[in-house]
MMTF fields as JSON, N, C-alpha, C and O atoms, coordinates in Angstrom:
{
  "mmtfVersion": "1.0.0",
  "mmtfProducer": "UNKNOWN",
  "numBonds": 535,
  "numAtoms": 536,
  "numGroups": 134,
  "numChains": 1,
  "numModels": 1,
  "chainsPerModel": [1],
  "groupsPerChain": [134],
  "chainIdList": ["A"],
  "bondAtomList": [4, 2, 8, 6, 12, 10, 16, 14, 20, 18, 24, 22, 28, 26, 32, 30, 36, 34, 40, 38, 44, 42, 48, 46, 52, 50, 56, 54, 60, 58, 64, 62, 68, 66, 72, 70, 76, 74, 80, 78, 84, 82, 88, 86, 92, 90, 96, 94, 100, 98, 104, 102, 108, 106, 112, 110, 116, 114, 120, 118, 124, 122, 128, 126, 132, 130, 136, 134, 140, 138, 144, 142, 148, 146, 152, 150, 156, 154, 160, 158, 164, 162, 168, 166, 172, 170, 176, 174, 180, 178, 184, 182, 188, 186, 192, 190, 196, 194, 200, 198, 204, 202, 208, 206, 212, 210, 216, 214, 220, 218, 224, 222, 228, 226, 232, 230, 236, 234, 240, 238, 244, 242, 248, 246, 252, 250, 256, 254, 260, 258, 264, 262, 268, 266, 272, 270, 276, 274, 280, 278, 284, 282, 288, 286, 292, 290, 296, 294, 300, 298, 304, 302, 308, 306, 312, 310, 316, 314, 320, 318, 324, 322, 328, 326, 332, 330, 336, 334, 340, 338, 344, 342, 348, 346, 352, 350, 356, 354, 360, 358, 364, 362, 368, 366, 372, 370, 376, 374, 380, 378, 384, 382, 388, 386, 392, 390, 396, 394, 400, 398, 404, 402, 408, 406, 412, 410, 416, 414, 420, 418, 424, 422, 428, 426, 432, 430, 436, 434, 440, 438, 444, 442, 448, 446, 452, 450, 456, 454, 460, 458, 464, 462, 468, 466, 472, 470, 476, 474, 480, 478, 484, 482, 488, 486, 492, 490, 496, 494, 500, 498, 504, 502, 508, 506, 512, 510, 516, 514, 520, 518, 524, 522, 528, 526, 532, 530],
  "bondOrderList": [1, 1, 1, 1, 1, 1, 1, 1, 1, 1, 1, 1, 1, 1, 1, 1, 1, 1, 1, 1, 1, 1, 1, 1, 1, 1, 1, 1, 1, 1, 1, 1, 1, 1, 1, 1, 1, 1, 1, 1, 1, 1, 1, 1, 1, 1, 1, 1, 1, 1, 1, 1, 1, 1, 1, 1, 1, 1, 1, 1, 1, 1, 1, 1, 1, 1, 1, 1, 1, 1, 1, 1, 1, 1, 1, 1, 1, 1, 1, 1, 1, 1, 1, 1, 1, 1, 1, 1, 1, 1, 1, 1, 1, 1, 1, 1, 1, 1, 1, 1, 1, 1, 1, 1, 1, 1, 1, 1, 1, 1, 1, 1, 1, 1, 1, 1, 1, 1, 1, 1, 1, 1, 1, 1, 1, 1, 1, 1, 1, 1, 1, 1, 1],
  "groupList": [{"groupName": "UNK", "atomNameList": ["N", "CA", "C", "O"], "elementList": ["N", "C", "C", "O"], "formalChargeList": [0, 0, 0, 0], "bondAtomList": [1, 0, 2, 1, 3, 2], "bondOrderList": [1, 1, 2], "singleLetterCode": "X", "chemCompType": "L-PEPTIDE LINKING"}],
  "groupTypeList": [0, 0, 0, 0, 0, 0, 0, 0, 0, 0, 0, 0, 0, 0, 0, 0, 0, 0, 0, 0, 0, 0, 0, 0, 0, 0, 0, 0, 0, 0, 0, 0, 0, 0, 0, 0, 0, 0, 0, 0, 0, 0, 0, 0, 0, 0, 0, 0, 0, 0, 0, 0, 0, 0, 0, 0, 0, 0, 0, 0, 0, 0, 0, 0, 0, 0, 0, 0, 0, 0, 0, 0, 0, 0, 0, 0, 0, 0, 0, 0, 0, 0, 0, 0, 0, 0, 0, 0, 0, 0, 0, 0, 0, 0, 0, 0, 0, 0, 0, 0, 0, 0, 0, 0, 0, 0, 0, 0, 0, 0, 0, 0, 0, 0, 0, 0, 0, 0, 0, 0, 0, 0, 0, 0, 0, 0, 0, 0, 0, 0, 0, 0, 0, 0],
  "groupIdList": [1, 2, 3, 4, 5, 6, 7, 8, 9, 10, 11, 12, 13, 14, 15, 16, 17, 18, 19, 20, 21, 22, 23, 24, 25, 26, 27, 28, 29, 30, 31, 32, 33, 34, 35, 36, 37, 38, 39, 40, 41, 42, 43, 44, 45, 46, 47, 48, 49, 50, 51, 52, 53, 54, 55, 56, 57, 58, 59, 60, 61, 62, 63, 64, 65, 66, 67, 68, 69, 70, 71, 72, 73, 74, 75, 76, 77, 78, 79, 80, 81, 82, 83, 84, 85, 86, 87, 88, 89, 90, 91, 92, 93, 94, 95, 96, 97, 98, 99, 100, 101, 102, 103, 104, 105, 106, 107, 108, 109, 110, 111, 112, 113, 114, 115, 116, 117, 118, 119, 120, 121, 122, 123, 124, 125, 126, 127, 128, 129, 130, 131, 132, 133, 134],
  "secStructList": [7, 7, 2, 2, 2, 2, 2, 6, 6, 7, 7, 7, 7, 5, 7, 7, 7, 7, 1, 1, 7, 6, 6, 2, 2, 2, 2, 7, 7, 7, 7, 3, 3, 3, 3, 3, 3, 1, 6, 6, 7, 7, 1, 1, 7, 2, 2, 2, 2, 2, 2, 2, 2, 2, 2, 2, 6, 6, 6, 7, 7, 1, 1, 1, 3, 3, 3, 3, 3, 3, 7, 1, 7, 1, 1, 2, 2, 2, 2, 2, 2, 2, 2, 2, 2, 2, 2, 2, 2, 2, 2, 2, 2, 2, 6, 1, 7, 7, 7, 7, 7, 7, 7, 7, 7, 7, 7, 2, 2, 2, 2, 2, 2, 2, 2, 2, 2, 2, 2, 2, 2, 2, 2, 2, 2, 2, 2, 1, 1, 7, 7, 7, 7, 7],
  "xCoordList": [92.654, 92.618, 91.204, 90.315, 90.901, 89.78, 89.536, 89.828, 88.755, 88.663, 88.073, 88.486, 86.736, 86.256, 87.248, 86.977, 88.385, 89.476, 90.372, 91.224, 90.252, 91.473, 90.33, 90.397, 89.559, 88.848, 88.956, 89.846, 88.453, 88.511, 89.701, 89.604, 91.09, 92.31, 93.021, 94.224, 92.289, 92.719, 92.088, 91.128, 93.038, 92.603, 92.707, 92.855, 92.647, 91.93, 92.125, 91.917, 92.492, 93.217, 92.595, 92.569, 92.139, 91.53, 93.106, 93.722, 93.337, 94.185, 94.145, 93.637, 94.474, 94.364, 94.991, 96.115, 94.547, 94.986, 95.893, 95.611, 96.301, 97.428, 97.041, 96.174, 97.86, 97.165, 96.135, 96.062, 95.506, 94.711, 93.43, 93.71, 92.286, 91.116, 90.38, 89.307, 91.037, 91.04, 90.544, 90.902, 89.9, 89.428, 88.649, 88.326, 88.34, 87.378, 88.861, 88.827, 90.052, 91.135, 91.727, 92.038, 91.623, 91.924, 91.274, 92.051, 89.872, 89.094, 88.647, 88.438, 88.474, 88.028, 89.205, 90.043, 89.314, 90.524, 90.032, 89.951, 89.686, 89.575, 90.689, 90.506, 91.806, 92.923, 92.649, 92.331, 92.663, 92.577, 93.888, 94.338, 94.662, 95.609, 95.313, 95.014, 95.4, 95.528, 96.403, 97.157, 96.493, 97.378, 97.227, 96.084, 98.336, 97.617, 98.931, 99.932, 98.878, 100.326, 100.188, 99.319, 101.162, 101.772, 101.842, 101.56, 102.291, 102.958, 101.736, 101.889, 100.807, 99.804, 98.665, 97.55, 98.761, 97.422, 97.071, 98.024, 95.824, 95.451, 94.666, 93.969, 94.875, 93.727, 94.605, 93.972, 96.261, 96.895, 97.4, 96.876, 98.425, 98.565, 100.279, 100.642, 101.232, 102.284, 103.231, 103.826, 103.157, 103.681, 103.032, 103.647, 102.216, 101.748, 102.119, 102.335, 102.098, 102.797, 104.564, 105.165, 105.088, 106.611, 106.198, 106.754, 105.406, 105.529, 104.838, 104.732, 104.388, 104.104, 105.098, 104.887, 105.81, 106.925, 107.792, 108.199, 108.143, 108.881, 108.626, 109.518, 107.342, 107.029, 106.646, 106.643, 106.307, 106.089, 107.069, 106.653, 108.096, 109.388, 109.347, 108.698, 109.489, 109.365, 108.591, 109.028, 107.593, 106.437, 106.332, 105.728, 107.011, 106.702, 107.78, 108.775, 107.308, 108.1, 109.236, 109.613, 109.998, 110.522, 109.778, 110.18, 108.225, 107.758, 107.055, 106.17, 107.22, 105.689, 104.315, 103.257, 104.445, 103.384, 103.344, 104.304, 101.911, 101.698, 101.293, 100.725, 101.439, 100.608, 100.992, 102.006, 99.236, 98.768, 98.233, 97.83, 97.886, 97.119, 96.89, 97.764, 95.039, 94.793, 94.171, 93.295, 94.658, 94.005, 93.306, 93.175, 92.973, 92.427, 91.551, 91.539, 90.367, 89.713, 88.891, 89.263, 88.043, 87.705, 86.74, 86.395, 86.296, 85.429, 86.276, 86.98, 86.051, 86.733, 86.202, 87.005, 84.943, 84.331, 85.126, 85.822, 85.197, 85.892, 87.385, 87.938, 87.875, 89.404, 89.83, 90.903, 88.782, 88.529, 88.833, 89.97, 87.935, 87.267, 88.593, 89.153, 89.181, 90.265, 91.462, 91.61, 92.155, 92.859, 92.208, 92.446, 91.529, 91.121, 91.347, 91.866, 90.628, 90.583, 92.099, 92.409, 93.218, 94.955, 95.605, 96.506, 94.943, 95.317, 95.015, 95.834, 94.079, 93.347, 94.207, 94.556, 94.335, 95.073, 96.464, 97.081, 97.193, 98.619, 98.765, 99.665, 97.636, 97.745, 97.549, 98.286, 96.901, 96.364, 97.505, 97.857, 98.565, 99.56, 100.635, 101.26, 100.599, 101.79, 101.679, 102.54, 100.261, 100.404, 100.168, 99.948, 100.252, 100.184, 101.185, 102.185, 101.411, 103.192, 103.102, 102.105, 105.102, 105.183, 104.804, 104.023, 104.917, 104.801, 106.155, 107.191, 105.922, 106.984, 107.209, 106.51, 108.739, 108.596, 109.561, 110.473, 108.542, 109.168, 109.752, 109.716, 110.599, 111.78, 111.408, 110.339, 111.353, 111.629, 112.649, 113.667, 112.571, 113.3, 113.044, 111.891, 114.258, 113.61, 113.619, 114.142, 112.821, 111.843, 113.076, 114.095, 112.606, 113.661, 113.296, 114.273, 112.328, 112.709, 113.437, 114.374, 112.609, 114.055, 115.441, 116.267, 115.635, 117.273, 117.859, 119.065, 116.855, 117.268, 117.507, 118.436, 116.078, 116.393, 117.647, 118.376, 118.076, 119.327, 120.186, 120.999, 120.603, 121.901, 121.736, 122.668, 120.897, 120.915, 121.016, 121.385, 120.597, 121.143, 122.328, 122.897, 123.118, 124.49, 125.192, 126.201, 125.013, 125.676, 125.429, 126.276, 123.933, 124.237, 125.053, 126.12, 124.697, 125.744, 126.989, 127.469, 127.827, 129.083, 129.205, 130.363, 128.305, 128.757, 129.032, 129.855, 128.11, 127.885, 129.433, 130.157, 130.046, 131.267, 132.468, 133.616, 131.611, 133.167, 133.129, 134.246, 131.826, 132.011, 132.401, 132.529, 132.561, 133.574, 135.079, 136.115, 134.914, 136.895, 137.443, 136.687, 138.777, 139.22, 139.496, 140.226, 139.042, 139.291, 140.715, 141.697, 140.859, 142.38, 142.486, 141.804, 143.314, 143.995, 145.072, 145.511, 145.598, 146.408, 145.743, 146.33],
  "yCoordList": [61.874, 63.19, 63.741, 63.171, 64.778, 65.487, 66.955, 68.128, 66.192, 67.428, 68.894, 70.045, 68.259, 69.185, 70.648, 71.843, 69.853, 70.804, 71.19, 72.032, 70.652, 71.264, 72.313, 73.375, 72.468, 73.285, 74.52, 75.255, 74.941, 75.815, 76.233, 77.081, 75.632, 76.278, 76.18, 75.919, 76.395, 76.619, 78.689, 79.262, 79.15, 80.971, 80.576, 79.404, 81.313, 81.369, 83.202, 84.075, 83.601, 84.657, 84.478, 83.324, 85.385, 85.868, 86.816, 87.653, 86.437, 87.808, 87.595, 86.534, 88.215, 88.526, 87.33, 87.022, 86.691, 85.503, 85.597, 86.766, 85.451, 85.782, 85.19, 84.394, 85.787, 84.286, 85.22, 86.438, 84.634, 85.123, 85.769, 86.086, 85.903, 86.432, 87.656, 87.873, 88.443, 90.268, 90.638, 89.98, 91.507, 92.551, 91.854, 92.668, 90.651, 90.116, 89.62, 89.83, 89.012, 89.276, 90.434, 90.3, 91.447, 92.243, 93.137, 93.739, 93.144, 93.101, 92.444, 92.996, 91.047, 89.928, 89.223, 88.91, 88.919, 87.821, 86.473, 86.183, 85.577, 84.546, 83.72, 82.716, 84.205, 82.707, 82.849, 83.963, 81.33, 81.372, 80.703, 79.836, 81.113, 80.737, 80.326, 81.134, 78.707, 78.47, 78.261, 77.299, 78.953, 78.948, 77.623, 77.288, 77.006, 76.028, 75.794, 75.321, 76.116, 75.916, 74.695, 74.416, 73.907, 72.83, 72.82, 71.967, 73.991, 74.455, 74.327, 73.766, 74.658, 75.257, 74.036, 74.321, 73.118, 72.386, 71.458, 70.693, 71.039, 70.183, 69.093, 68.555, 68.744, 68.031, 66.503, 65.457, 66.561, 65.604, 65.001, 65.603, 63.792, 63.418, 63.655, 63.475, 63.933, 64.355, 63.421, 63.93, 62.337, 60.995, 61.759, 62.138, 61.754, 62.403, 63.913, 64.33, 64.406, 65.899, 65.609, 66.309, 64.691, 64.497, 63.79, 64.33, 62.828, 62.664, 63.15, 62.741, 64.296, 64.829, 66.24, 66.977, 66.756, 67.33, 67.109, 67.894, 65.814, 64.933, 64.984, 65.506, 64.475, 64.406, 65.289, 65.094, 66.349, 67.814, 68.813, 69.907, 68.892, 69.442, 69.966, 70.936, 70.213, 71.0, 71.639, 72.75, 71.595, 72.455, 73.471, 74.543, 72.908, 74.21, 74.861, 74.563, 76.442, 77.37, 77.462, 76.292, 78.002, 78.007, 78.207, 77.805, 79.107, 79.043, 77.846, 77.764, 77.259, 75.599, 75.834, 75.323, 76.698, 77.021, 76.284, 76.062, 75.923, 75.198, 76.433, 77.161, 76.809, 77.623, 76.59, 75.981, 76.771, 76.297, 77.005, 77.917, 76.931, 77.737, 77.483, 77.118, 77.789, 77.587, 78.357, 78.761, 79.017, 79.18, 78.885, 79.495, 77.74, 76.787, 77.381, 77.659, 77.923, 78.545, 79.836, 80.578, 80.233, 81.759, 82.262, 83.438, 81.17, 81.188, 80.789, 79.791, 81.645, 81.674, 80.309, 79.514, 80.069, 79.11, 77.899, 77.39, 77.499, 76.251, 76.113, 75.092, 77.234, 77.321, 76.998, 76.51, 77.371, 77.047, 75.606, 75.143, 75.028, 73.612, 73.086, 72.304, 73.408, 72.483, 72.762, 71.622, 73.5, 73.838, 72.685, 71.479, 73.309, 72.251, 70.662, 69.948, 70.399, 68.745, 68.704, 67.896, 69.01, 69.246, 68.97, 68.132, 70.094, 69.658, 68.516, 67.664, 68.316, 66.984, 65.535, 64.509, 65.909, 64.39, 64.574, 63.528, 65.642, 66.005, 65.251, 64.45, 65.692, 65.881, 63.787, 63.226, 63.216, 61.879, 61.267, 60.552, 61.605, 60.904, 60.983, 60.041, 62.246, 62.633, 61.717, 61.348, 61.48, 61.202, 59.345, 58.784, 58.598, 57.394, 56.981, 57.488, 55.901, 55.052, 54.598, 54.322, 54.341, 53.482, 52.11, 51.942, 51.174, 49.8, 49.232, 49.423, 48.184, 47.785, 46.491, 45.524, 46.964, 45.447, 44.315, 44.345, 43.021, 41.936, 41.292, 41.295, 40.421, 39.61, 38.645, 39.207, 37.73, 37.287, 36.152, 36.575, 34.665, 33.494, 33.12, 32.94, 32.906, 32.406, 30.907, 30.304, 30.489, 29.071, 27.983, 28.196, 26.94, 25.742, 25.448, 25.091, 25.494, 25.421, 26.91, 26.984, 27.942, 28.687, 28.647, 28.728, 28.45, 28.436, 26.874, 26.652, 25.927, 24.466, 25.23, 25.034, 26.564, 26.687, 27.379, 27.273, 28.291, 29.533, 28.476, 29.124, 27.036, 26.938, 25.656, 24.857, 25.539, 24.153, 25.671, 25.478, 26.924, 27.692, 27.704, 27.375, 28.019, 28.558, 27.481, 27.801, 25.943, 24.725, 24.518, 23.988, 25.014, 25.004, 25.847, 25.611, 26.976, 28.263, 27.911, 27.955, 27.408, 26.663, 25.635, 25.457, 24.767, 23.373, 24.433, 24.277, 25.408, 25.731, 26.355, 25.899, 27.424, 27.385, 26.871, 27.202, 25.547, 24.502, 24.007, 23.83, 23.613, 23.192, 23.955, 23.355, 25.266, 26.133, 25.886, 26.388, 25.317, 24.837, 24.256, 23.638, 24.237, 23.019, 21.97, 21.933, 20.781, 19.559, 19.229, 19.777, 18.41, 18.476, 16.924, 15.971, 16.917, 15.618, 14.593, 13.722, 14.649, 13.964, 12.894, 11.826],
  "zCoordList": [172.471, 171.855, 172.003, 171.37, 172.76, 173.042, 172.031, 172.265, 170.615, 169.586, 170.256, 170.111, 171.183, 171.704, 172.562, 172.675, 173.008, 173.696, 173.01, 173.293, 172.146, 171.536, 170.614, 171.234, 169.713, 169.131, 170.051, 169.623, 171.002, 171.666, 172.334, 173.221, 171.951, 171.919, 170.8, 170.808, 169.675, 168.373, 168.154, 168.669, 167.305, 167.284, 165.816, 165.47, 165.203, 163.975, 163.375, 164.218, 162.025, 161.646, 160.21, 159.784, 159.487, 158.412, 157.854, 158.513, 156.799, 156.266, 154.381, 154.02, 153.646, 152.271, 151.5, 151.896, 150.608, 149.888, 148.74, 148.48, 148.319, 147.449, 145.813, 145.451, 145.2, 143.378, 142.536, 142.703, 141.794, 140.316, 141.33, 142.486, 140.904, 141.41, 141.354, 141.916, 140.633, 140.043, 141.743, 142.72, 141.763, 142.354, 143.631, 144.496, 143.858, 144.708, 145.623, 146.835, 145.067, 145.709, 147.184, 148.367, 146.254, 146.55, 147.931, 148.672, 148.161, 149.053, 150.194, 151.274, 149.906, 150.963, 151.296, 150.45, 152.706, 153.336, 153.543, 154.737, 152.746, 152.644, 153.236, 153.924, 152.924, 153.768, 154.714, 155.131, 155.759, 157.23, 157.611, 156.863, 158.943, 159.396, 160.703, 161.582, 160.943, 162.554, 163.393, 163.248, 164.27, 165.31, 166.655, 166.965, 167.315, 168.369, 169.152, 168.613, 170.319, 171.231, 171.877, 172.704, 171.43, 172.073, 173.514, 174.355, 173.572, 175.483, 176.316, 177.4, 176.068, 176.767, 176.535, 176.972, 176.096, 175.605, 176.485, 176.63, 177.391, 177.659, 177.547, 178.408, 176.142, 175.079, 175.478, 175.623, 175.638, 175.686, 176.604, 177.542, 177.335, 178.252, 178.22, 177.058, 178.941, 178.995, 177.7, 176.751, 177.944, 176.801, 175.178, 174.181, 175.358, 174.102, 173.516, 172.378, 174.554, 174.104, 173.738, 172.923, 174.349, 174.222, 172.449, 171.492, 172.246, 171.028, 169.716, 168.56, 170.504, 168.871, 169.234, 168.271, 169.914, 169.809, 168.903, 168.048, 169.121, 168.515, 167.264, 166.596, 166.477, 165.488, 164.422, 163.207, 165.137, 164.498, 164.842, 164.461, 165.352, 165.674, 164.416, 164.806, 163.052, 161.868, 162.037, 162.336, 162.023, 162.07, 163.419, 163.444, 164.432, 165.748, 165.513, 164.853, 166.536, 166.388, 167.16, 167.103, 167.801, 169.224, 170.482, 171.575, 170.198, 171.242, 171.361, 172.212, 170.906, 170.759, 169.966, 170.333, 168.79, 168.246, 166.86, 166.122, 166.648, 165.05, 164.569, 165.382, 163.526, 162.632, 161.351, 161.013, 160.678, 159.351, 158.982, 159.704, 157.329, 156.775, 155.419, 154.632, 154.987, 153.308, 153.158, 153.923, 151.464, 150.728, 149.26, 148.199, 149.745, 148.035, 147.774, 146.575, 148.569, 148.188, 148.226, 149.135, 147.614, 147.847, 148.794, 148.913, 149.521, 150.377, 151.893, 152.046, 152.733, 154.209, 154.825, 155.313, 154.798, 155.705, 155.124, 156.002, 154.338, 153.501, 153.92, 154.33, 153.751, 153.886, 155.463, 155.817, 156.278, 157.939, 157.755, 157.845, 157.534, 157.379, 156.946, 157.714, 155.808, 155.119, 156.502, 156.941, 157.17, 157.829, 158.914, 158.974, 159.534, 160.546, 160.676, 161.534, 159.25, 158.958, 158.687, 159.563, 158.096, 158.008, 159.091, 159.144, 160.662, 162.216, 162.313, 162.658, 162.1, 163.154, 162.531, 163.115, 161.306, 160.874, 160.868, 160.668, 161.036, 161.352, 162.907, 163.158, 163.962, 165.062, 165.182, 165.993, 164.63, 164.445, 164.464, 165.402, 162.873, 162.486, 163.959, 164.446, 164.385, 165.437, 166.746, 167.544, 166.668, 168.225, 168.261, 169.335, 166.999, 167.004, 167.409, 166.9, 168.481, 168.51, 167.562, 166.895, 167.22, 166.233, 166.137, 167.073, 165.592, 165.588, 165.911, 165.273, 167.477, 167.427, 166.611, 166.31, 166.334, 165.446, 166.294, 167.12, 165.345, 165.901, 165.092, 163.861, 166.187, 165.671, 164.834, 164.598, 164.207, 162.905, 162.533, 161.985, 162.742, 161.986, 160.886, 160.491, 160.079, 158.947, 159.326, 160.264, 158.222, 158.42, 157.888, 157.231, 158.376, 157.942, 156.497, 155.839, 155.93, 154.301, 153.518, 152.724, 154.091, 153.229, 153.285, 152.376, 154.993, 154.907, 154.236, 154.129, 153.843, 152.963, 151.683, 150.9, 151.523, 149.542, 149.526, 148.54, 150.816, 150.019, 150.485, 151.144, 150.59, 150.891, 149.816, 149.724, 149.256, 147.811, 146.336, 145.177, 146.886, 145.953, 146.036, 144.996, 147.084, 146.693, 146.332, 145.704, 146.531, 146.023, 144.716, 143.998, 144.141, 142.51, 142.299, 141.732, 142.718, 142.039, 141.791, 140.658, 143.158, 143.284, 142.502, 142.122, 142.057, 140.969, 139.499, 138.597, 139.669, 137.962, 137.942, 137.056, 138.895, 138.816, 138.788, 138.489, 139.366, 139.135, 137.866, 137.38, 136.897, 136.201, 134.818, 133.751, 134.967, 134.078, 134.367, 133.931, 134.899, 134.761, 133.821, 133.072, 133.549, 132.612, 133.026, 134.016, 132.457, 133.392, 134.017, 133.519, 135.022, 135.274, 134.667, 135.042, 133.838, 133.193, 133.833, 133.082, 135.388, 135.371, 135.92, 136.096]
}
C-alpha cells in the first residue's frame, strides 16, 4: 500500500456541518468528505483491488467510489485528519488476507477423557434402574 499514492488520489470537499453550534454553524464548512475511486487507483496490485472490492462492497458506489466523511469537530483541519486516518485503516483492514486456517486433531488424551466421560455418564444411567430380581 503506497500512502504516498494514494494521498494524491484522494479529493477532498468542505461543505456545512450539521448539529448544535449557533451561528459559527451556520457560516463555516467544517465537515470534510473524502472521495477515492477504486476504479482508477494505482496504489494497489490487481489481487488487492479484487479484495478490498470484496471487502468494502458496502461502502462503494456503483461507480467504484468510497466516500467518507466527519464531522466531530469544528475545526476543518481535524475533521481532514480524522477522515483520512478512517481510510487508511478501512483500507488496512480490507486489504489483509484472511488467515488460513488449519486443520486440527484432537490429542489422544482428550479423546481418552470424552469417551471415560460418556461411560460414567452411561453407568450413572444404568444405575437409576430398578434392579432386575430374577
Amino acid at each position: 500500500m503506497d500512502k504516498r499514492q494514494l494521498l494524491s488520489e484522494l479529493t477532498y470537499k468542505a461543505t456545512r456541518s450539521s448539529g448544535p453550534g449557533g451561528q459559527h454553524v451556520n457560516k463555516t464548512s467544517t465537515r470534510v468528505e473524502l472521495q477515492w475511486s477504486l476504479d482508477t487507483t494505482k496504489a494497489f496490485s490487481e489481487e488487492e483491488v479484487l479484495r478490498l472490492r470484496e471487502s468494502l462492497s458496502h461502502r462503494l458506489t456503483k461507480e467504484g467510489v468510497i466516500t467518507l466523511a466527519s464531522e466531530k469537530t469544528r475545526s476543518q483541519l481535524r475533521n481532514k485528519e480524522d477522515v483520512t486516518k478512517r481510510f487508511f485503516s478501512l483500507l488496512e483492514v480490507g486489504v489483509t488476507p484472511p488467515k488460513v486456517r488449519k486443520k486440527t486433531r484432537p490429542s489422544k488424551m482428550s479423546r481418552m477423557k470424552r469417551l471415560q466421560a460418556k461411560k460414567r455418564h452411561g453407568e450413572k444411567k444404568v444405575s437409576r434402574k430398578k434392579p432386575n430380581l430374577e
